[in-house]
Short mmCIF file of C-alpha atoms in Angstrom, two decimals:
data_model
loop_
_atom_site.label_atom_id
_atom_site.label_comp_id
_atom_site.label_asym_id
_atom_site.label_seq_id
_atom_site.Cartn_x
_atom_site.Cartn_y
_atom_site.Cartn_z
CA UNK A 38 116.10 84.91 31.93
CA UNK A 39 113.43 86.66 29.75
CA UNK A 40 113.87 89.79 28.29
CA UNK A 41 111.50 92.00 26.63
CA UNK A 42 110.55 96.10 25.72
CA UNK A 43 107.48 97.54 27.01
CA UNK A 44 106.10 100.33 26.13
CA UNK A 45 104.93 102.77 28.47
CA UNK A 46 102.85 105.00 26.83
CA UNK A 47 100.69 104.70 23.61
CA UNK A 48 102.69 107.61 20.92
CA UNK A 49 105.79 108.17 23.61
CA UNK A 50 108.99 106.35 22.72
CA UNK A 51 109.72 105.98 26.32
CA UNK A 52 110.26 102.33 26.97
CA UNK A 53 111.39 99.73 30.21
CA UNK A 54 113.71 97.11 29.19
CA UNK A 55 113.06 93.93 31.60
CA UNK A 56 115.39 91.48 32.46
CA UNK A 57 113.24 88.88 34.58
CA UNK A 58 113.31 85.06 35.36
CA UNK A 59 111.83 82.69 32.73
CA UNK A 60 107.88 82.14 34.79
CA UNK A 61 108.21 78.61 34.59
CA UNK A 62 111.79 78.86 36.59
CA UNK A 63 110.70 81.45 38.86
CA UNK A 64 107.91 79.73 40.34
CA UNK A 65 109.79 76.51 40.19
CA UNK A 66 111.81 78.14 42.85
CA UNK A 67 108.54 79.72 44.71
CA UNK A 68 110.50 82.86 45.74
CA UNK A 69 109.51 86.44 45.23
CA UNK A 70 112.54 88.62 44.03
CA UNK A 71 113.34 92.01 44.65
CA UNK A 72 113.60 94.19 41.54
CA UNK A 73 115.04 97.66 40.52
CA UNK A 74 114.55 99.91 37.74
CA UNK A 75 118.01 101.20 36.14
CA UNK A 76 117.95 105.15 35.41
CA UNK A 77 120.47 105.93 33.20
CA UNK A 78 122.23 109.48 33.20
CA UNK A 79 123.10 111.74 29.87
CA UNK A 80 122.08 115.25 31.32
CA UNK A 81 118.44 114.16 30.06
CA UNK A 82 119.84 114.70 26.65
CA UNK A 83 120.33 111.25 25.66
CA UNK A 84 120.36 107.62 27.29
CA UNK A 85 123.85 106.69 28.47
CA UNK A 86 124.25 102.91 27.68
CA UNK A 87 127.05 102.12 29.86
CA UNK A 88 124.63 102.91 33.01
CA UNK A 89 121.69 100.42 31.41
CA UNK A 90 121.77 97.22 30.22
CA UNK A 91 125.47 96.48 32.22
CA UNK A 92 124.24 97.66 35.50
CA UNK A 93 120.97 96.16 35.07
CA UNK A 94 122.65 92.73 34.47
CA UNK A 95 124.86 93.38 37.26
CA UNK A 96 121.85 93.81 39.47
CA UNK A 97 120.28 90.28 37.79
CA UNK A 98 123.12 88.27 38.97
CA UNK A 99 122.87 89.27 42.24
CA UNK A 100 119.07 88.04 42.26
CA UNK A 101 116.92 91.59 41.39
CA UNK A 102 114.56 91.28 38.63
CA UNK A 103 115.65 94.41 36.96
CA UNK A 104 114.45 96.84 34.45
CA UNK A 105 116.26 99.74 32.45
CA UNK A 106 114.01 103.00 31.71
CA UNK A 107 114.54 104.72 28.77
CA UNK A 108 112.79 107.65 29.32
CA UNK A 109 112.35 110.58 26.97
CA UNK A 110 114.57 113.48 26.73
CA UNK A 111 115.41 116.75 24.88
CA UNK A 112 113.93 119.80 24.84
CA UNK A 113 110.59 119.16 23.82
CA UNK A 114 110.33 116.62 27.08
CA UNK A 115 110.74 118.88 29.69
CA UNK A 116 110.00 118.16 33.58
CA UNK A 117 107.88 116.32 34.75
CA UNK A 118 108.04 114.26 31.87
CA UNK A 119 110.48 111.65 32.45
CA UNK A 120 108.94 111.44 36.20
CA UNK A 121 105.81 110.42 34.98
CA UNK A 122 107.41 107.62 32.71
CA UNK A 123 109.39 106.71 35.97
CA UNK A 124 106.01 106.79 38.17
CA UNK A 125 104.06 104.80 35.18
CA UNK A 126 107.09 102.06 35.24
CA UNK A 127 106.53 102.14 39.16
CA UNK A 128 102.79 101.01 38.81
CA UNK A 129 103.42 98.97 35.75
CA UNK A 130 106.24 96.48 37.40
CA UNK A 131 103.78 96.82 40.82
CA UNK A 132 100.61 95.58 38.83
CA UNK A 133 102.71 92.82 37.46
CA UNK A 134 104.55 91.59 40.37
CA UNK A 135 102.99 88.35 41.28
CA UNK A 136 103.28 87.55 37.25
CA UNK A 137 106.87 88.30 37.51
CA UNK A 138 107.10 86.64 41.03
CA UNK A 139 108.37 90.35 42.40
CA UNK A 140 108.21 91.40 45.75
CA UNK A 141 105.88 94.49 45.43
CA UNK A 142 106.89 95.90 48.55
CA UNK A 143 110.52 95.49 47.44
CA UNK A 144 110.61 97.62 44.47
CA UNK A 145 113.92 100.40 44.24
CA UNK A 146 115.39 102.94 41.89
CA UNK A 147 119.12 102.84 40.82
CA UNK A 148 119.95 106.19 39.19
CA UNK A 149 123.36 107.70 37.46
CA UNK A 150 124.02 111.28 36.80
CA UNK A 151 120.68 112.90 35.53
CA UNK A 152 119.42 109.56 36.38
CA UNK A 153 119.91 110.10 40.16
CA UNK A 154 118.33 113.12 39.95
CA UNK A 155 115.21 111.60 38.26
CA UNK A 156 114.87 109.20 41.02
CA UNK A 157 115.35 111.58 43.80
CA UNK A 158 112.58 113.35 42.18
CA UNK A 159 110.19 110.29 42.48
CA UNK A 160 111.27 110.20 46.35
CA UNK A 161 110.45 114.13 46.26
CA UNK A 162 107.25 113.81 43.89
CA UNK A 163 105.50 110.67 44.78
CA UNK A 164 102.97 111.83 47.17
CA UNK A 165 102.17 114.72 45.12
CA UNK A 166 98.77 115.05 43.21
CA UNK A 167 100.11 116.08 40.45
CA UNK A 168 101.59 112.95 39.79
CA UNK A 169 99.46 110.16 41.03
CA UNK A 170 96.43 111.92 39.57
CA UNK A 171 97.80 111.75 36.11
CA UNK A 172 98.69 108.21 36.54
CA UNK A 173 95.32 107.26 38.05
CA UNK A 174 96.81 105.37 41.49
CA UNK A 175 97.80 105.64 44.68
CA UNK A 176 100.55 107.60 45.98
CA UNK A 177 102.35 104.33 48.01
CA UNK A 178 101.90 102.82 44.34
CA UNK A 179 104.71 105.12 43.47
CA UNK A 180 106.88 105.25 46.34
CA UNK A 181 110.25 103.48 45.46
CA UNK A 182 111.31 100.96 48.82
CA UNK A 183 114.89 102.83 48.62
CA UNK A 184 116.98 104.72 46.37
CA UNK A 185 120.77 104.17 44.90
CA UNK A 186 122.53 107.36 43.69
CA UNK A 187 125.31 106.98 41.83
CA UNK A 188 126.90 110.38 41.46
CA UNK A 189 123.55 112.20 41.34
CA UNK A 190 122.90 115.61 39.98
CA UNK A 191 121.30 116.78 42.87
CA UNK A 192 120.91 120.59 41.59
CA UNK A 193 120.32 120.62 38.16
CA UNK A 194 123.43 122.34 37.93
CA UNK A 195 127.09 121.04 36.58
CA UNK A 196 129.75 122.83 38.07
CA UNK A 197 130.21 125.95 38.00
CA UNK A 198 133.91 125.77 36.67
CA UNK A 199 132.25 123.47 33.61
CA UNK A 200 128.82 124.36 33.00
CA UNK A 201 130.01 127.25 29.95
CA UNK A 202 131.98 124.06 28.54
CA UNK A 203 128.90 121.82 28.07
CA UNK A 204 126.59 121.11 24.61
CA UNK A 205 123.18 122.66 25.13
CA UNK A 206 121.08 122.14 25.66
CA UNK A 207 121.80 121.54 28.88
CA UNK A 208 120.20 119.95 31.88
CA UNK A 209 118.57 122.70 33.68
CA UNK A 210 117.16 124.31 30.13
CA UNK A 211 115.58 121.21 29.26
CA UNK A 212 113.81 119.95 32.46
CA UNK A 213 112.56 124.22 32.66
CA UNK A 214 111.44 123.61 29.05
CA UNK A 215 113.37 126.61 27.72
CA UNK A 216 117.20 128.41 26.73
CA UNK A 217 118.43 129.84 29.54
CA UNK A 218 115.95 129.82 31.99
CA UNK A 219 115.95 132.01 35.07
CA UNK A 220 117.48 131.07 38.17
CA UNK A 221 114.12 131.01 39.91
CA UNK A 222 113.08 128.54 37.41
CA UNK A 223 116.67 126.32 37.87
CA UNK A 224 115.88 126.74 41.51
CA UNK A 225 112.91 124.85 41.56
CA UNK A 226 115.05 121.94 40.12
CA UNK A 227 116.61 121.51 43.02
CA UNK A 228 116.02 118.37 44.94
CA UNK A 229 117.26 119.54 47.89
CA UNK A 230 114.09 121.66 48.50
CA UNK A 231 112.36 118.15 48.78
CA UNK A 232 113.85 116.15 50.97
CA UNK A 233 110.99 115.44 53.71
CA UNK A 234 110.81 113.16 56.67
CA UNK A 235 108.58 111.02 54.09
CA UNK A 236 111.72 110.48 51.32
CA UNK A 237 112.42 107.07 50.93
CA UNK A 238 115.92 105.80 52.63
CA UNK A 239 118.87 106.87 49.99
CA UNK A 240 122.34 104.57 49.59
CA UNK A 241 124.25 107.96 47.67
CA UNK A 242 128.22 107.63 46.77
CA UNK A 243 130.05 109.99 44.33
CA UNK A 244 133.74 110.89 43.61
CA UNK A 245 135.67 113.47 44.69
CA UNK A 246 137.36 114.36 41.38
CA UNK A 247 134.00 114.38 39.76
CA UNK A 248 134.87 116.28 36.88
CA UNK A 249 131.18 117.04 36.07
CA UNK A 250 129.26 117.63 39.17
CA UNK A 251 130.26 119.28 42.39
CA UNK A 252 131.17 116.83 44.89
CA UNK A 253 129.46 119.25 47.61
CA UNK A 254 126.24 118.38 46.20
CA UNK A 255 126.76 115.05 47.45
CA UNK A 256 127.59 116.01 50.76
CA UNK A 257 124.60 118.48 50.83
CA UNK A 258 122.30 115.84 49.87
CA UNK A 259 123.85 112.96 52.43
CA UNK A 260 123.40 116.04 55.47
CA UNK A 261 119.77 116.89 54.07
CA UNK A 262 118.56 113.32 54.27
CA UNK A 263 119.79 113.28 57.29
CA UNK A 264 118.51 115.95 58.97
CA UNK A 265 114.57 114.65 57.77
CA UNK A 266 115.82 111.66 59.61
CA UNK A 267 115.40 109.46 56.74
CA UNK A 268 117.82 106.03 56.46
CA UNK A 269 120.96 106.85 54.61
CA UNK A 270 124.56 105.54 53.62
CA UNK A 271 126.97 107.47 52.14
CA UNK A 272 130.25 106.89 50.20
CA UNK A 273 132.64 109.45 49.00
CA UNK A 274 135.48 108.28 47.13
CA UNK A 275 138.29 110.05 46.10
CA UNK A 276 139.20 109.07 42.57
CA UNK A 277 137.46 108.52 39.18
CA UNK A 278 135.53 110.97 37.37
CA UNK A 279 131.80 111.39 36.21
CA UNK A 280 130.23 108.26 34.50
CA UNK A 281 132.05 106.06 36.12
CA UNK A 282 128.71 103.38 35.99
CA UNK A 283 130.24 99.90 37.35
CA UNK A 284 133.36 100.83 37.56
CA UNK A 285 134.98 98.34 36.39
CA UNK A 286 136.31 96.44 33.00
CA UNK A 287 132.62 95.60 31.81
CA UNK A 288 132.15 99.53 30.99
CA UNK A 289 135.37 100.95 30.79
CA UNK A 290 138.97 100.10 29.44
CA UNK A 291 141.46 98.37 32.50
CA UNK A 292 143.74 101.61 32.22
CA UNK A 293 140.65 103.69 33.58
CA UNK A 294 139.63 101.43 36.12
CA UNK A 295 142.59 100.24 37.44
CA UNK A 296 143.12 100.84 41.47
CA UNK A 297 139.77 102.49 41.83
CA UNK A 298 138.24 101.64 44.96
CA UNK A 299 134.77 103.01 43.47
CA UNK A 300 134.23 99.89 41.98
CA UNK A 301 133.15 98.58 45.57
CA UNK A 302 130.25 100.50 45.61
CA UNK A 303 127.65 97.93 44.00
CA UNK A 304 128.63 95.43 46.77
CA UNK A 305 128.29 98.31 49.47
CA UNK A 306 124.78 98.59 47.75
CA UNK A 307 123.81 95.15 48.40
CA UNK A 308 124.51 94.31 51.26
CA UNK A 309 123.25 98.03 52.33
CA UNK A 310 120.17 96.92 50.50
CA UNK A 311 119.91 93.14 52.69
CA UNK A 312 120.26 95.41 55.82
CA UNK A 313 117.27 97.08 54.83
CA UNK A 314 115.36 94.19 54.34
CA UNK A 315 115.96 93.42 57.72
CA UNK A 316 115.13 96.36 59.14
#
């Protein structure tokens, strides 16, 4: 396997880790790969590592060339800014596919947390002018093949028990670009004022006792995919908290995973995943 850092754009520290067969193995084996691109969460304050380079690994083993964004965050990045690095790593991995003997038309986003609701914004925002103008393609160039939400924030919003209890900046204030921002403003964060016939088919699980995010916006999002009619699978399980990422000893200690059935979701994504192939 070959790793490397690219850069996505020329003064942005944004940057896609790739994990990819060696070229000389890959087309020893003449087979075309799927990949996936790794969001990480951190309230698009920072970049949570235990929802990178592990998950991205996990998703090598199982055969996916796979790449980690680290996109920018903070306050002085606010939306669409980490779309656009998300859109640009789209093209980028597309333009290199038969280099990196990837299946172009097999190309999907894995996103945690703030993560998830990066990539649901890419299923929202891809056919939008806004964003394939800037990037100088085509809108299809963008369009992930499927999407895997783990525990996404589908609002913008933590819950509302929480959200007084969290640093600041927090989510909403940076993607509006300001403290505080209106509700009008938070509203238009909201992915669920998206979701079109046209969204790309979703695989979404979350917890029940998510401590950060309301476990109704999960449910909300599963019935709204639905209703467009677009391919969906979802899993709600009952224990484990936010940040959960694998779910199992590679990211957290044995006491915190033990008897968690959430742990099952990344083969429920894969074999969801084959099933689309198929389809």
């Amino acid at each position: 396997m070959e790793y490397k850092i690219i850069r996505l754009f020329n003064g942005s520290e944004a940057e896609l880790q790739a994990y990819i067969p060696d070229p000389d193995e890959a087309r020893r084996h003449e087979r075309l790969r799927p990949a996936m691109i790794v969001c990480p969460g951190g309230g698009y304050r920072l970049i949570a590592g235990i929802e990178g380079e592990p998950v991205a690994l996990a998703w090598a083993r199982a055969g996916y060339c796979s790449f980690v964004l680290k996109y920018s965050v903070g306050m002085e990045n606010p939306f669409p800014r980490a779309l656009t690095e998300l859109a640009a790593a789209m093209k980028l991995i597309r333009q290199n596919a038969g280099t990196w003997m990837i299946d172009s038309e097999n190309l999907s986003v894995n996103g945690f947390s703030a993560g998830g609701h990066l990539a649901l914004s890419l299923g929202a925002f891809y056919k939008e002018s806004f964003l394939w103008q800037e990037l100088e393609t085509a809108p299809e160039i963008l369009r992930p093949r499927n999407l895997v939400l783990s525990y996404p924030s589908v609002t913008a919003r933590a819950r509302a028990d929480i959200a007084a209890q969290l640093p600041r900046p927090r989510m909403s204030e940076i993607l509006c670009g300001m403290p505080d921002p209106p509700s009008t403003e938070v509203e238009k964060m909201n992915v669920l004022n998206y979701i079109s016939p046209s969204f790309p088919p979703c695989f979404i699980w979350g917890t029940q006792m998510d401590d950060i995010l309301a476990s109704a916006d999960y449910l909300k999002l599963a019935a709204a995919v639905d209703e467009a009619g677009v391919d969906c699978e979802f899993h709600m399980f009952q224990n484990g908290g936010h940040a959960m990422s694998l779910g199992d000893e590679t990211v957290r200690s044995p006491e915190e995973v033990e008897n968690l059935s959430l742990k099952a979701w990344f083969d429920l994504a894969l074999q969801w995943l084959a099933q689309q192939r198929v389809n």
